[in-house]
mmCIF file of C-alpha atoms and ligand atoms in Angstrom:
data_model
loop_
_atom_site.group_PDB
_atom_site.id
_atom_site.type_symbol
_atom_site.label_atom_id
_atom_site.label_comp_id
_atom_site.label_asym_id
_atom_site.label_seq_id
_atom_site.Cartn_x
_atom_site.Cartn_y
_atom_site.Cartn_z
ATOM 1 C CA MET A 8 37.527 -43.779 -78.217
ATOM 2 C CA ALA A 9 36.073 -40.443 -77.070
ATOM 3 C CA MET A 10 39.520 -39.488 -75.796
ATOM 4 C CA ARG A 11 41.098 -40.240 -79.167
ATOM 5 C CA MET A 12 38.580 -38.106 -81.008
ATOM 6 C CA THR A 13 39.341 -35.042 -78.919
ATOM 7 C CA THR A 14 43.071 -35.532 -79.488
ATOM 8 C CA ASP A 15 42.587 -35.866 -83.239
ATOM 9 C CA ALA A 16 40.503 -32.727 -83.413
ATOM 10 C CA ARG A 17 43.418 -30.681 -82.129
ATOM 11 C CA ILE A 18 45.921 -29.000 -84.406
ATOM 12 C CA LYS A 19 49.499 -30.074 -83.760
ATOM 13 C CA ILE A 20 52.275 -27.667 -84.664
ATOM 14 C CA ALA A 21 55.927 -28.753 -84.724
ATOM 15 C CA VAL A 22 58.327 -26.066 -83.492
ATOM 16 C CA GLN A 23 62.075 -26.155 -82.850
ATOM 17 C CA LYS A 24 62.725 -27.210 -79.244
ATOM 18 C CA SER A 25 65.720 -25.062 -78.526
ATOM 19 C CA GLY A 26 67.519 -22.962 -81.075
ATOM 20 C CA ARG A 27 67.338 -19.845 -83.183
ATOM 21 C CA LEU A 28 63.696 -20.290 -84.202
ATOM 22 C CA THR A 29 62.209 -21.316 -80.843
ATOM 23 C CA ASP A 30 61.430 -17.962 -79.190
ATOM 24 C CA HIS A 31 60.167 -16.326 -82.382
ATOM 25 C CA SER A 32 57.936 -19.313 -83.226
ATOM 26 C CA LEU A 33 56.338 -19.455 -79.776
ATOM 27 C CA GLU A 34 55.957 -15.677 -79.686
ATOM 28 C CA LEU A 35 54.135 -15.773 -83.025
ATOM 29 C CA LEU A 36 51.655 -18.338 -81.674
ATOM 30 C CA VAL A 37 51.131 -16.307 -78.508
ATOM 31 C CA ARG A 38 50.433 -13.209 -80.604
ATOM 32 C CA CYS A 39 47.828 -15.278 -82.452
ATOM 33 C CA GLY A 40 46.064 -15.573 -79.115
ATOM 34 C CA LEU A 41 47.363 -18.968 -77.946
ATOM 35 C CA SER A 42 48.051 -19.461 -74.273
ATOM 36 C CA TYR A 43 49.610 -22.774 -73.296
ATOM 37 C CA SER A 44 51.033 -24.773 -70.459
ATOM 38 C CA ARG A 45 54.205 -26.737 -70.943
ATOM 39 C CA GLY A 46 53.982 -30.480 -70.281
ATOM 40 C CA LYS A 47 56.179 -32.090 -67.591
ATOM 41 C CA ASP A 48 58.492 -33.611 -70.183
ATOM 42 C CA GLN A 49 58.868 -30.138 -71.786
ATOM 43 C CA LEU A 50 58.151 -31.692 -75.182
ATOM 44 C CA ILE A 51 54.562 -30.553 -75.661
ATOM 45 C CA CYS A 52 52.894 -27.214 -75.007
ATOM 46 C CA TYR A 53 49.167 -27.785 -74.497
ATOM 47 C CA GLY A 54 46.983 -24.992 -75.826
ATOM 48 C CA GLU A 55 44.577 -23.853 -73.105
ATOM 49 C CA ASN A 56 42.238 -21.586 -75.048
ATOM 50 C CA MET A 57 42.457 -23.029 -78.565
ATOM 51 C CA PRO A 58 42.549 -26.651 -79.827
ATOM 52 C CA VAL A 59 46.209 -26.200 -80.732
ATOM 53 C CA ASP A 60 49.181 -28.079 -79.245
ATOM 54 C CA VAL A 61 52.845 -27.389 -79.917
ATOM 55 C CA LEU A 62 55.363 -30.241 -80.241
ATOM 56 C CA LEU A 63 58.926 -29.211 -79.443
ATOM 57 C CA VAL A 64 61.419 -31.126 -81.575
ATOM 58 C CA ARG A 65 64.753 -30.784 -83.412
ATOM 59 C CA ASP A 66 64.339 -28.594 -86.462
ATOM 60 C CA ASP A 67 65.638 -31.319 -88.784
ATOM 61 C CA ASP A 68 62.705 -33.572 -87.781
ATOM 62 C CA ILE A 69 60.003 -31.001 -88.571
ATOM 63 C CA PRO A 70 59.515 -31.629 -92.327
ATOM 64 C CA ARG A 71 59.199 -35.384 -91.727
ATOM 65 C CA LEU A 72 56.682 -34.964 -88.885
ATOM 66 C CA VAL A 73 54.534 -32.784 -91.139
ATOM 67 C CA GLN A 74 54.976 -34.872 -94.271
ATOM 68 C CA GLU A 75 53.997 -38.042 -92.375
ATOM 69 C CA ASP A 76 50.978 -36.196 -90.962
ATOM 70 C CA ILE A 77 52.096 -36.644 -87.351
ATOM 71 C CA CYS A 78 51.843 -32.851 -87.104
ATOM 72 C CA ASP A 79 49.469 -30.660 -89.093
ATOM 73 C CA LEU A 80 51.791 -27.662 -89.267
ATOM 74 C CA GLY A 81 55.463 -26.945 -88.718
ATOM 75 C CA ILE A 82 57.684 -23.881 -88.472
ATOM 76 C CA VAL A 83 61.160 -24.440 -89.886
ATOM 77 C CA GLY A 84 63.836 -22.775 -92.023
ATOM 78 C CA LEU A 85 63.481 -22.942 -95.797
ATOM 79 C CA ASN A 86 67.001 -24.414 -95.883
ATOM 80 C CA ILE A 87 65.807 -27.507 -93.978
ATOM 81 C CA ILE A 88 62.591 -27.694 -96.028
ATOM 82 C CA GLU A 89 64.445 -27.592 -99.344
ATOM 83 C CA GLU A 90 67.010 -30.203 -98.330
ATOM 84 C CA ARG A 91 64.263 -32.582 -97.206
ATOM 85 C CA ARG A 92 62.083 -31.843 -100.242
ATOM 86 C CA LEU A 93 64.922 -32.792 -102.614
ATOM 87 C CA GLU A 94 65.534 -35.970 -100.597
ATOM 88 C CA LEU A 95 61.869 -36.987 -100.773
ATOM 89 C CA ILE A 96 61.711 -36.269 -104.506
ATOM 90 C CA SER A 97 64.817 -38.401 -105.091
ATOM 91 C CA GLN A 98 63.038 -41.240 -103.260
ATOM 92 C CA GLY A 99 60.078 -40.911 -105.616
ATOM 93 C CA GLU A 100 57.804 -39.578 -102.862
ATOM 94 C CA LYS A 101 54.782 -37.756 -104.268
ATOM 95 C CA GLU A 102 52.992 -36.577 -101.133
ATOM 96 C CA LEU A 103 55.043 -33.687 -99.825
ATOM 97 C CA PHE A 104 54.258 -31.035 -97.233
ATOM 98 C CA SER A 105 53.098 -27.725 -98.673
ATOM 99 C CA GLU A 106 54.451 -24.286 -97.808
ATOM 100 C CA VAL A 107 51.755 -22.026 -96.409
ATOM 101 C CA GLY A 108 53.690 -18.888 -95.657
ATOM 102 C CA THR A 109 56.996 -17.186 -95.117
ATOM 103 C CA LEU A 110 57.517 -15.722 -91.653
ATOM 104 C CA ASP A 111 59.531 -12.687 -90.617
ATOM 105 C CA PHE A 112 62.371 -14.314 -88.706
ATOM 106 C CA GLY A 113 65.243 -16.785 -89.159
ATOM 107 C CA GLN A 114 66.634 -14.876 -92.140
ATOM 108 C CA CYS A 115 69.886 -16.302 -93.498
ATOM 109 C CA ARG A 116 71.541 -17.283 -96.774
ATOM 110 C CA LEU A 117 73.055 -20.518 -97.994
ATOM 111 C CA SER A 118 76.220 -19.218 -99.596
ATOM 112 C CA PHE A 119 79.628 -20.262 -100.854
ATOM 113 C CA GLY A 120 82.457 -19.318 -98.530
ATOM 114 C CA LEU A 121 85.800 -19.017 -100.300
ATOM 115 C CA PRO A 122 89.258 -18.465 -98.807
ATOM 116 C CA ALA A 123 90.048 -14.754 -98.632
ATOM 117 C CA GLY A 124 92.024 -13.692 -101.673
ATOM 118 C CA VAL A 125 90.524 -16.307 -104.019
ATOM 119 C CA PRO A 126 88.209 -14.403 -106.393
ATOM 120 C CA PHE A 127 84.875 -15.910 -107.429
ATOM 121 C CA GLU A 128 84.159 -15.710 -111.125
ATOM 122 C CA GLY A 129 80.976 -17.762 -111.355
ATOM 123 C CA PRO A 130 79.774 -21.359 -111.030
ATOM 124 C CA GLN A 131 82.175 -22.736 -113.691
ATOM 125 C CA GLN A 132 85.004 -22.067 -111.267
ATOM 126 C CA LEU A 133 83.585 -24.801 -109.003
ATOM 127 C CA GLN A 134 84.350 -27.518 -111.571
ATOM 128 C CA GLY A 135 86.395 -30.295 -109.943
ATOM 129 C CA LYS A 136 86.532 -28.528 -106.553
ATOM 130 C CA ARG A 137 85.798 -30.084 -103.137
ATOM 131 C CA ILE A 138 82.916 -28.284 -101.395
ATOM 132 C CA ALA A 139 82.082 -28.964 -97.728
ATOM 133 C CA THR A 140 78.448 -28.535 -96.691
ATOM 134 C CA THR A 141 75.646 -29.748 -94.435
ATOM 135 C CA TYR A 142 73.221 -29.240 -97.342
ATOM 136 C CA PRO A 143 74.447 -31.805 -99.896
ATOM 137 C CA ARG A 144 71.153 -32.043 -101.807
ATOM 138 C CA ILE A 145 70.598 -28.316 -102.263
ATOM 139 C CA LEU A 146 74.214 -27.980 -103.346
ATOM 140 C CA ALA A 147 74.003 -30.950 -105.759
ATOM 141 C CA ASP A 148 70.855 -29.457 -107.263
ATOM 142 C CA TYR A 149 72.603 -26.103 -107.761
ATOM 143 C CA LEU A 150 75.657 -27.722 -109.362
ATOM 144 C CA LYS A 151 73.462 -29.790 -111.677
ATOM 145 C CA ARG A 152 71.451 -26.747 -112.770
ATOM 146 C CA ASN A 153 74.719 -24.983 -113.577
ATOM 147 C CA GLY A 154 76.236 -27.958 -115.394
ATOM 148 C CA VAL A 155 79.152 -28.210 -112.988
ATOM 149 C CA GLU A 156 80.725 -31.353 -111.525
ATOM 150 C CA ALA A 157 82.299 -30.956 -108.122
ATOM 151 C CA GLN A 158 82.942 -33.181 -105.123
ATOM 152 C CA ILE A 159 80.497 -32.643 -102.283
ATOM 153 C CA VAL A 160 82.028 -33.309 -98.868
ATOM 154 C CA ALA A 161 79.121 -33.853 -96.464
ATOM 155 C CA PHE A 162 79.662 -32.423 -92.969
ATOM 156 C CA SER A 163 77.292 -32.597 -90.015
ATOM 157 C CA GLY A 164 78.458 -29.301 -88.484
ATOM 158 C CA ALA A 165 81.411 -26.891 -88.176
ATOM 159 C CA VAL A 166 81.704 -26.714 -91.957
ATOM 160 C CA GLU A 167 83.779 -23.538 -91.743
ATOM 161 C CA ILE A 168 86.841 -25.404 -90.492
ATOM 162 C CA ALA A 169 86.941 -27.732 -93.545
ATOM 163 C CA PRO A 170 89.234 -25.564 -95.735
ATOM 164 C CA SER A 171 91.834 -25.022 -93.010
ATOM 165 C CA LEU A 172 91.812 -28.768 -92.251
ATOM 166 C CA GLY A 173 92.537 -29.388 -95.926
ATOM 167 C CA LYS A 174 89.246 -31.298 -96.320
ATOM 168 C CA ALA A 175 87.717 -28.897 -98.862
ATOM 169 C CA ASP A 176 88.576 -26.028 -101.203
ATOM 170 C CA LEU A 177 85.527 -24.037 -100.235
ATOM 171 C CA ILE A 178 82.326 -24.372 -98.214
ATOM 172 C CA CYS A 179 78.606 -23.926 -98.757
ATOM 173 C CA ASP A 180 76.987 -22.912 -95.464
ATOM 174 C CA LEU A 181 74.398 -20.694 -93.811
ATOM 175 C CA VAL A 182 75.477 -17.122 -93.264
ATOM 176 C CA SER A 183 73.727 -14.312 -91.438
ATOM 177 C CA SER A 184 76.156 -11.648 -90.181
ATOM 178 C CA GLY A 185 79.160 -13.157 -91.964
ATOM 179 C CA SER A 186 81.340 -13.078 -88.841
ATOM 180 C CA THR A 187 81.829 -16.870 -88.724
ATOM 181 C CA LEU A 188 83.204 -16.808 -92.266
ATOM 182 C CA ARG A 189 85.494 -13.881 -91.468
ATOM 183 C CA ALA A 190 86.779 -15.580 -88.319
ATOM 184 C CA HIS A 191 87.914 -18.479 -90.526
ATOM 185 C CA GLN A 192 89.516 -16.301 -93.229
ATOM 186 C CA LEU A 193 86.667 -17.006 -95.643
ATOM 187 C CA TYR A 194 84.355 -14.585 -97.467
ATOM 188 C CA GLU A 195 80.820 -14.895 -98.834
ATOM 189 C CA ALA A 196 81.177 -15.295 -102.593
ATOM 190 C CA ALA A 197 77.667 -16.134 -103.873
ATOM 191 C CA THR A 198 74.285 -17.088 -102.444
ATOM 192 C CA ILE A 199 72.413 -20.170 -103.654
ATOM 193 C CA LEU A 200 69.367 -19.975 -101.356
ATOM 194 C CA GLU A 201 67.734 -17.140 -99.392
ATOM 195 C CA SER A 202 66.119 -18.680 -96.334
ATOM 196 C CA ARG A 203 63.567 -17.642 -93.704
ATOM 197 C CA ALA A 204 61.433 -19.442 -91.184
ATOM 198 C CA THR A 205 58.515 -20.889 -93.131
ATOM 199 C CA MET A 206 55.264 -22.543 -92.159
ATOM 200 C CA ILE A 207 54.514 -25.906 -93.741
ATOM 201 C CA GLN A 208 51.331 -27.950 -93.749
ATOM 202 C CA THR A 209 50.549 -31.655 -93.969
ATOM 203 C CA PRO A 210 49.660 -33.051 -97.428
ATOM 204 C CA LYS A 211 46.492 -34.580 -95.909
ATOM 205 C CA ALA A 212 43.388 -32.443 -96.263
ATOM 206 C CA LEU A 213 41.995 -31.320 -92.928
ATOM 207 C CA VAL A 214 38.258 -31.549 -92.411
ATOM 208 C CA GLY A 215 35.528 -30.199 -90.156
ATOM 209 C CA GLU A 216 36.344 -28.296 -86.992
ATOM 210 C CA LYS A 217 40.066 -28.808 -87.451
ATOM 211 C CA ALA A 218 40.018 -27.263 -90.934
ATOM 212 C CA ARG A 219 38.094 -24.286 -89.587
ATOM 213 C CA TRP A 220 40.612 -23.747 -86.789
ATOM 214 C CA LEU A 221 43.486 -24.026 -89.220
ATOM 215 C CA GLN A 222 41.918 -21.318 -91.385
ATOM 216 C CA ARG A 223 41.437 -19.090 -88.355
ATOM 217 C CA LEU A 224 45.005 -19.622 -87.222
ATOM 218 C CA LEU A 225 46.436 -18.852 -90.671
ATOM 219 C CA LEU A 226 44.395 -15.639 -90.881
ATOM 220 C CA ARG A 227 45.632 -14.599 -87.461
ATOM 221 C CA ILE A 228 49.234 -15.296 -88.471
ATOM 222 C CA GLN A 229 48.767 -13.097 -91.529
ATOM 223 C CA GLY A 230 47.325 -10.408 -89.262
ATOM 224 C CA VAL A 231 50.264 -10.623 -86.854
ATOM 225 C CA LEU A 232 52.766 -10.304 -89.697
ATOM 226 C CA GLN A 233 50.960 -7.297 -91.187
ATOM 227 C CA VAL A 234 50.609 -5.544 -87.842
ATOM 228 C CA LYS A 235 54.353 -5.613 -87.126
ATOM 229 C CA GLU A 236 55.005 -3.262 -90.038
ATOM 230 C CA SER A 237 51.817 -1.248 -89.786
ATOM 231 C CA LYS A 238 51.266 2.147 -88.170
ATOM 232 C CA TYR A 239 48.161 4.238 -87.594
ATOM 233 C CA ILE A 240 48.730 7.863 -88.528
ATOM 234 C CA MET A 241 46.558 10.875 -87.640
ATOM 235 C CA LEU A 242 47.176 14.428 -88.847
ATOM 236 C CA HIS A 243 45.543 17.705 -89.774
ATOM 237 C CA ALA A 244 45.714 18.768 -93.412
ATOM 238 C CA PRO A 245 44.682 21.896 -95.313
ATOM 239 C CA ARG A 246 41.951 20.870 -97.779
ATOM 240 C CA SER A 247 44.040 22.397 -100.558
ATOM 241 C CA ALA A 248 46.967 20.031 -99.820
ATOM 242 C CA LEU A 249 44.911 16.897 -99.175
ATOM 243 C CA LYS A 250 45.884 15.167 -102.391
ATOM 244 C CA ALA A 251 49.606 15.775 -101.936
ATOM 245 C CA ILE A 252 49.467 14.699 -98.293
ATOM 246 C CA THR A 253 47.558 11.442 -98.830
ATOM 247 C CA ALA A 254 49.962 10.573 -101.667
ATOM 248 C CA LEU A 255 52.843 10.755 -99.165
ATOM 249 C CA LEU A 256 51.321 8.253 -96.713
ATOM 250 C CA PRO A 257 53.361 5.045 -97.109
ATOM 251 C CA GLY A 258 51.387 1.941 -98.124
ATOM 252 C CA SER A 259 47.977 3.305 -97.164
ATOM 253 C CA GLU A 260 44.863 2.559 -99.210
ATOM 254 C CA SER A 261 41.946 4.933 -98.546
ATOM 255 C CA PRO A 262 42.400 7.284 -95.602
ATOM 256 C CA THR A 263 39.462 8.486 -93.503
ATOM 257 C CA ILE A 264 38.825 12.227 -93.862
ATOM 258 C CA ILE A 265 37.081 13.873 -90.879
ATOM 259 C CA PRO A 266 35.856 17.504 -90.769
ATOM 260 C CA LEU A 267 37.285 19.728 -88.022
ATOM 261 C CA GLU A 268 34.773 21.656 -85.914
ATOM 262 C CA GLY A 269 34.827 25.345 -86.834
ATOM 263 C CA ARG A 270 37.437 24.956 -89.594
ATOM 264 C CA ASP A 271 36.438 24.882 -93.231
ATOM 265 C CA ASP A 272 39.968 25.038 -94.590
ATOM 266 C CA LYS A 273 41.319 21.993 -92.689
ATOM 267 C CA VAL A 274 40.414 18.315 -92.156
ATOM 268 C CA ALA A 275 41.719 15.483 -90.008
ATOM 269 C CA VAL A 276 43.225 12.513 -91.904
ATOM 270 C CA HIS A 277 43.415 9.049 -90.314
ATOM 271 C CA ALA A 278 45.116 6.182 -92.154
ATOM 272 C CA VAL A 279 46.656 2.763 -91.617
ATOM 273 C CA CYS A 280 50.087 2.648 -93.209
ATOM 274 C CA ARG A 281 51.229 -0.855 -94.152
ATOM 275 C CA GLU A 282 54.848 0.228 -93.909
ATOM 276 C CA ASN A 283 56.853 1.856 -91.186
ATOM 277 C CA VAL A 284 56.520 5.650 -90.984
ATOM 278 C CA PHE A 285 59.947 7.224 -90.751
ATOM 279 C CA TRP A 286 60.931 10.723 -89.560
ATOM 280 C CA GLU A 287 61.706 11.628 -93.174
ATOM 281 C CA THR A 288 58.084 10.947 -94.147
ATOM 282 C CA LEU A 289 56.800 13.131 -91.291
ATOM 283 C CA GLU A 290 59.123 15.922 -92.383
ATOM 284 C CA GLN A 291 57.836 15.683 -95.964
ATOM 285 C CA LEU A 292 54.230 15.687 -94.697
ATOM 286 C CA LYS A 293 54.943 18.816 -92.676
ATOM 287 C CA GLU A 294 56.426 20.510 -95.700
ATOM 288 C CA ALA A 295 53.286 19.637 -97.653
ATOM 289 C CA GLY A 296 51.231 21.420 -94.997
ATOM 290 C CA ALA A 297 50.330 18.702 -92.486
ATOM 291 C CA SER A 298 50.275 19.479 -88.746
ATOM 292 C CA SER A 299 49.389 17.776 -85.423
ATOM 293 C CA MET A 300 50.825 14.468 -86.604
ATOM 294 C CA LEU A 301 50.544 11.354 -84.441
ATOM 295 C CA VAL A 302 51.913 7.888 -85.322
ATOM 296 C CA LEU A 303 50.595 4.949 -83.294
ATOM 297 C CA PRO A 304 51.458 1.245 -83.304
ATOM 298 C CA VAL A 305 48.709 -1.126 -84.450
ATOM 299 C CA GLU A 306 47.817 -3.837 -81.937
ATOM 300 C CA LYS A 307 45.655 -6.210 -83.989
ATOM 301 C CA MET A 308 44.371 -6.318 -87.556
ATOM 302 C CA LEU A 309 41.897 -8.576 -89.366
ATOM 303 C CA ALA A 310 41.099 -8.038 -93.013
HETATM 304 O O1 LIG B 14 69.069 -28.600 -82.331
HETATM 305 P P1 LIG B 14 68.494 -28.283 -83.666
HETATM 306 O O2 LIG B 14 68.841 -29.288 -84.749
HETATM 307 O O3 LIG B 14 67.013 -28.028 -83.578
HETATM 308 O O4 LIG B 14 69.102 -26.867 -84.073
HETATM 309 P P2 LIG B 14 70.269 -26.472 -85.109
HETATM 310 O O5 LIG B 14 71.513 -26.262 -84.320
HETATM 311 O O6 LIG B 14 70.291 -27.382 -86.272
HETATM 312 O O7 LIG B 14 69.690 -25.088 -85.674
HETATM 313 P P3 LIG B 14 69.897 -23.567 -85.219
HETATM 314 O O8 LIG B 14 69.077 -23.274 -84.010
HETATM 315 O O9 LIG B 14 71.335 -23.179 -85.215
HETATM 316 O O10 LIG B 14 69.236 -22.861 -86.502
HETATM 317 C C1 LIG B 14 67.888 -23.047 -86.811
HETATM 318 C C2 LIG B 14 67.597 -22.334 -88.114
HETATM 319 O O11 LIG B 14 67.886 -20.943 -87.984
HETATM 320 C C3 LIG B 14 68.421 -22.745 -89.329
HETATM 321 O O12 LIG B 14 67.954 -23.951 -89.931
HETATM 322 C C4 LIG B 14 68.258 -21.553 -90.234
HETATM 323 O O13 LIG B 14 67.027 -21.652 -90.958
HETATM 324 C C5 LIG B 14 68.138 -20.379 -89.264
HETATM 325 N N1 LIG B 14 69.376 -19.561 -89.182
HETATM 326 C C6 LIG B 14 69.401 -18.208 -89.299
HETATM 327 C C7 LIG B 14 70.627 -19.973 -88.989
HETATM 328 C C8 LIG B 14 71.460 -18.841 -89.000
HETATM 329 N N2 LIG B 14 70.655 -17.757 -89.190
HETATM 330 C C9 LIG B 14 72.877 -18.983 -88.798
HETATM 331 N N3 LIG B 14 73.588 -17.977 -88.823
HETATM 332 N N4 LIG B 14 71.172 -21.203 -88.786
HETATM 333 C C10 LIG B 14 72.478 -21.323 -88.578
HETATM 334 N N5 LIG B 14 73.370 -20.277 -88.586
HETATM 335 C C11 LIG B 14 74.803 -20.609 -88.327
HETATM 336 C C12 LIG B 14 75.566 -21.014 -89.571
HETATM 337 O O14 LIG B 14 75.427 -22.398 -89.814
HETATM 338 C C13 LIG B 14 77.002 -20.654 -89.203
HETATM 339 O O15 LIG B 14 77.593 -21.634 -88.393
HETATM 340 O O16 LIG B 14 75.484 -19.500 -87.802
HETATM 341 C C14 LIG B 14 76.796 -19.414 -88.350
HETATM 342 C C15 LIG B 14 76.914 -18.212 -89.245
HETATM 343 O O17 LIG B 14 76.394 -17.078 -88.616
HETATM 344 P P4 LIG B 14 77.073 -15.640 -88.848
HETATM 345 O O18 LIG B 14 76.187 -14.671 -88.168
HETATM 346 O O19 LIG B 14 78.423 -15.706 -88.234
HETATM 347 O O20 LIG B 14 77.143 -15.409 -90.340
HETATM 348 ZN ZN1 LIG B 15 69.146 -28.916 -86.743
#
């Protein structure tokens, strides 16, 4: 009994076992301060310094594990989440997982791929066509919303070969660089879903210690995401140009102004910029009168 209680008090996060999201997902958790050891079977990473364990599974299983409350959290592409959400809704399921945040990796688009040379003039053109996809529910939902009837040819992979096999007129598949489409003489005609890795949470309310840890973890994730873009900038500014210079600092709220020993005409300005600071910005700052500029990466941030 005591054993079971300790297990239940731990947060379980479902992460893709091996694929495009794996390294980024684990890296995010490590940057949140988690250190873990990988179990012998390689299926669970046991958190050593936080009550957080990571279950390594196929990405397609992640929404179900979270929805059925086997895991408290999951990191998975919005494409998989949407497909599963539509399936659950069609089954009359009311208790779904909730989305807690969009992450900064796994970007891709669910788009129509048409044979090169066939122009795309809008959804009406899809009427009566055969469309191959691994996302039949998202596609059906799109067609319904656009009042179009088409034949959905469900594939489990390698959708891009469907047109050349004569199995479909066009495809609806994930695209990132577009090179797979090009290699099959297809082009990206229109996007129906923009996807990114997303964190989802169980529909069951967490309580006590576990709820507190979840809150801490979510705050840390937010911090990690903010930090990646943020820079700390230090510079010297003539008092007369202070207004113009602070207005140029990208995404900074209220900079710290520090007097300079022995100089009445100049001050030091320190600020956190929530966006990247490019060379162009530094050049503009210099033109406005700034000097001794330093841009530093931000290691950690907690609002
Ligand atoms: O084994 P498991 O089921 O866990 O993995 P999987 O093979 O189903 O998934 P995986 O690792 O390929 O992708 C995991 C997630 O990464 C997806 O669900 C998306 O959310 C996201 N993602 C981001 C992508 C892509 N980019 C992507 N380009 N998933 C797939 N692709 C494929 C696409 O299907 C097509 O075949 O890559 C090809 C197109 O790429 P480009 O660069 O040629 O356009
Ligand atoms: Zn998968």
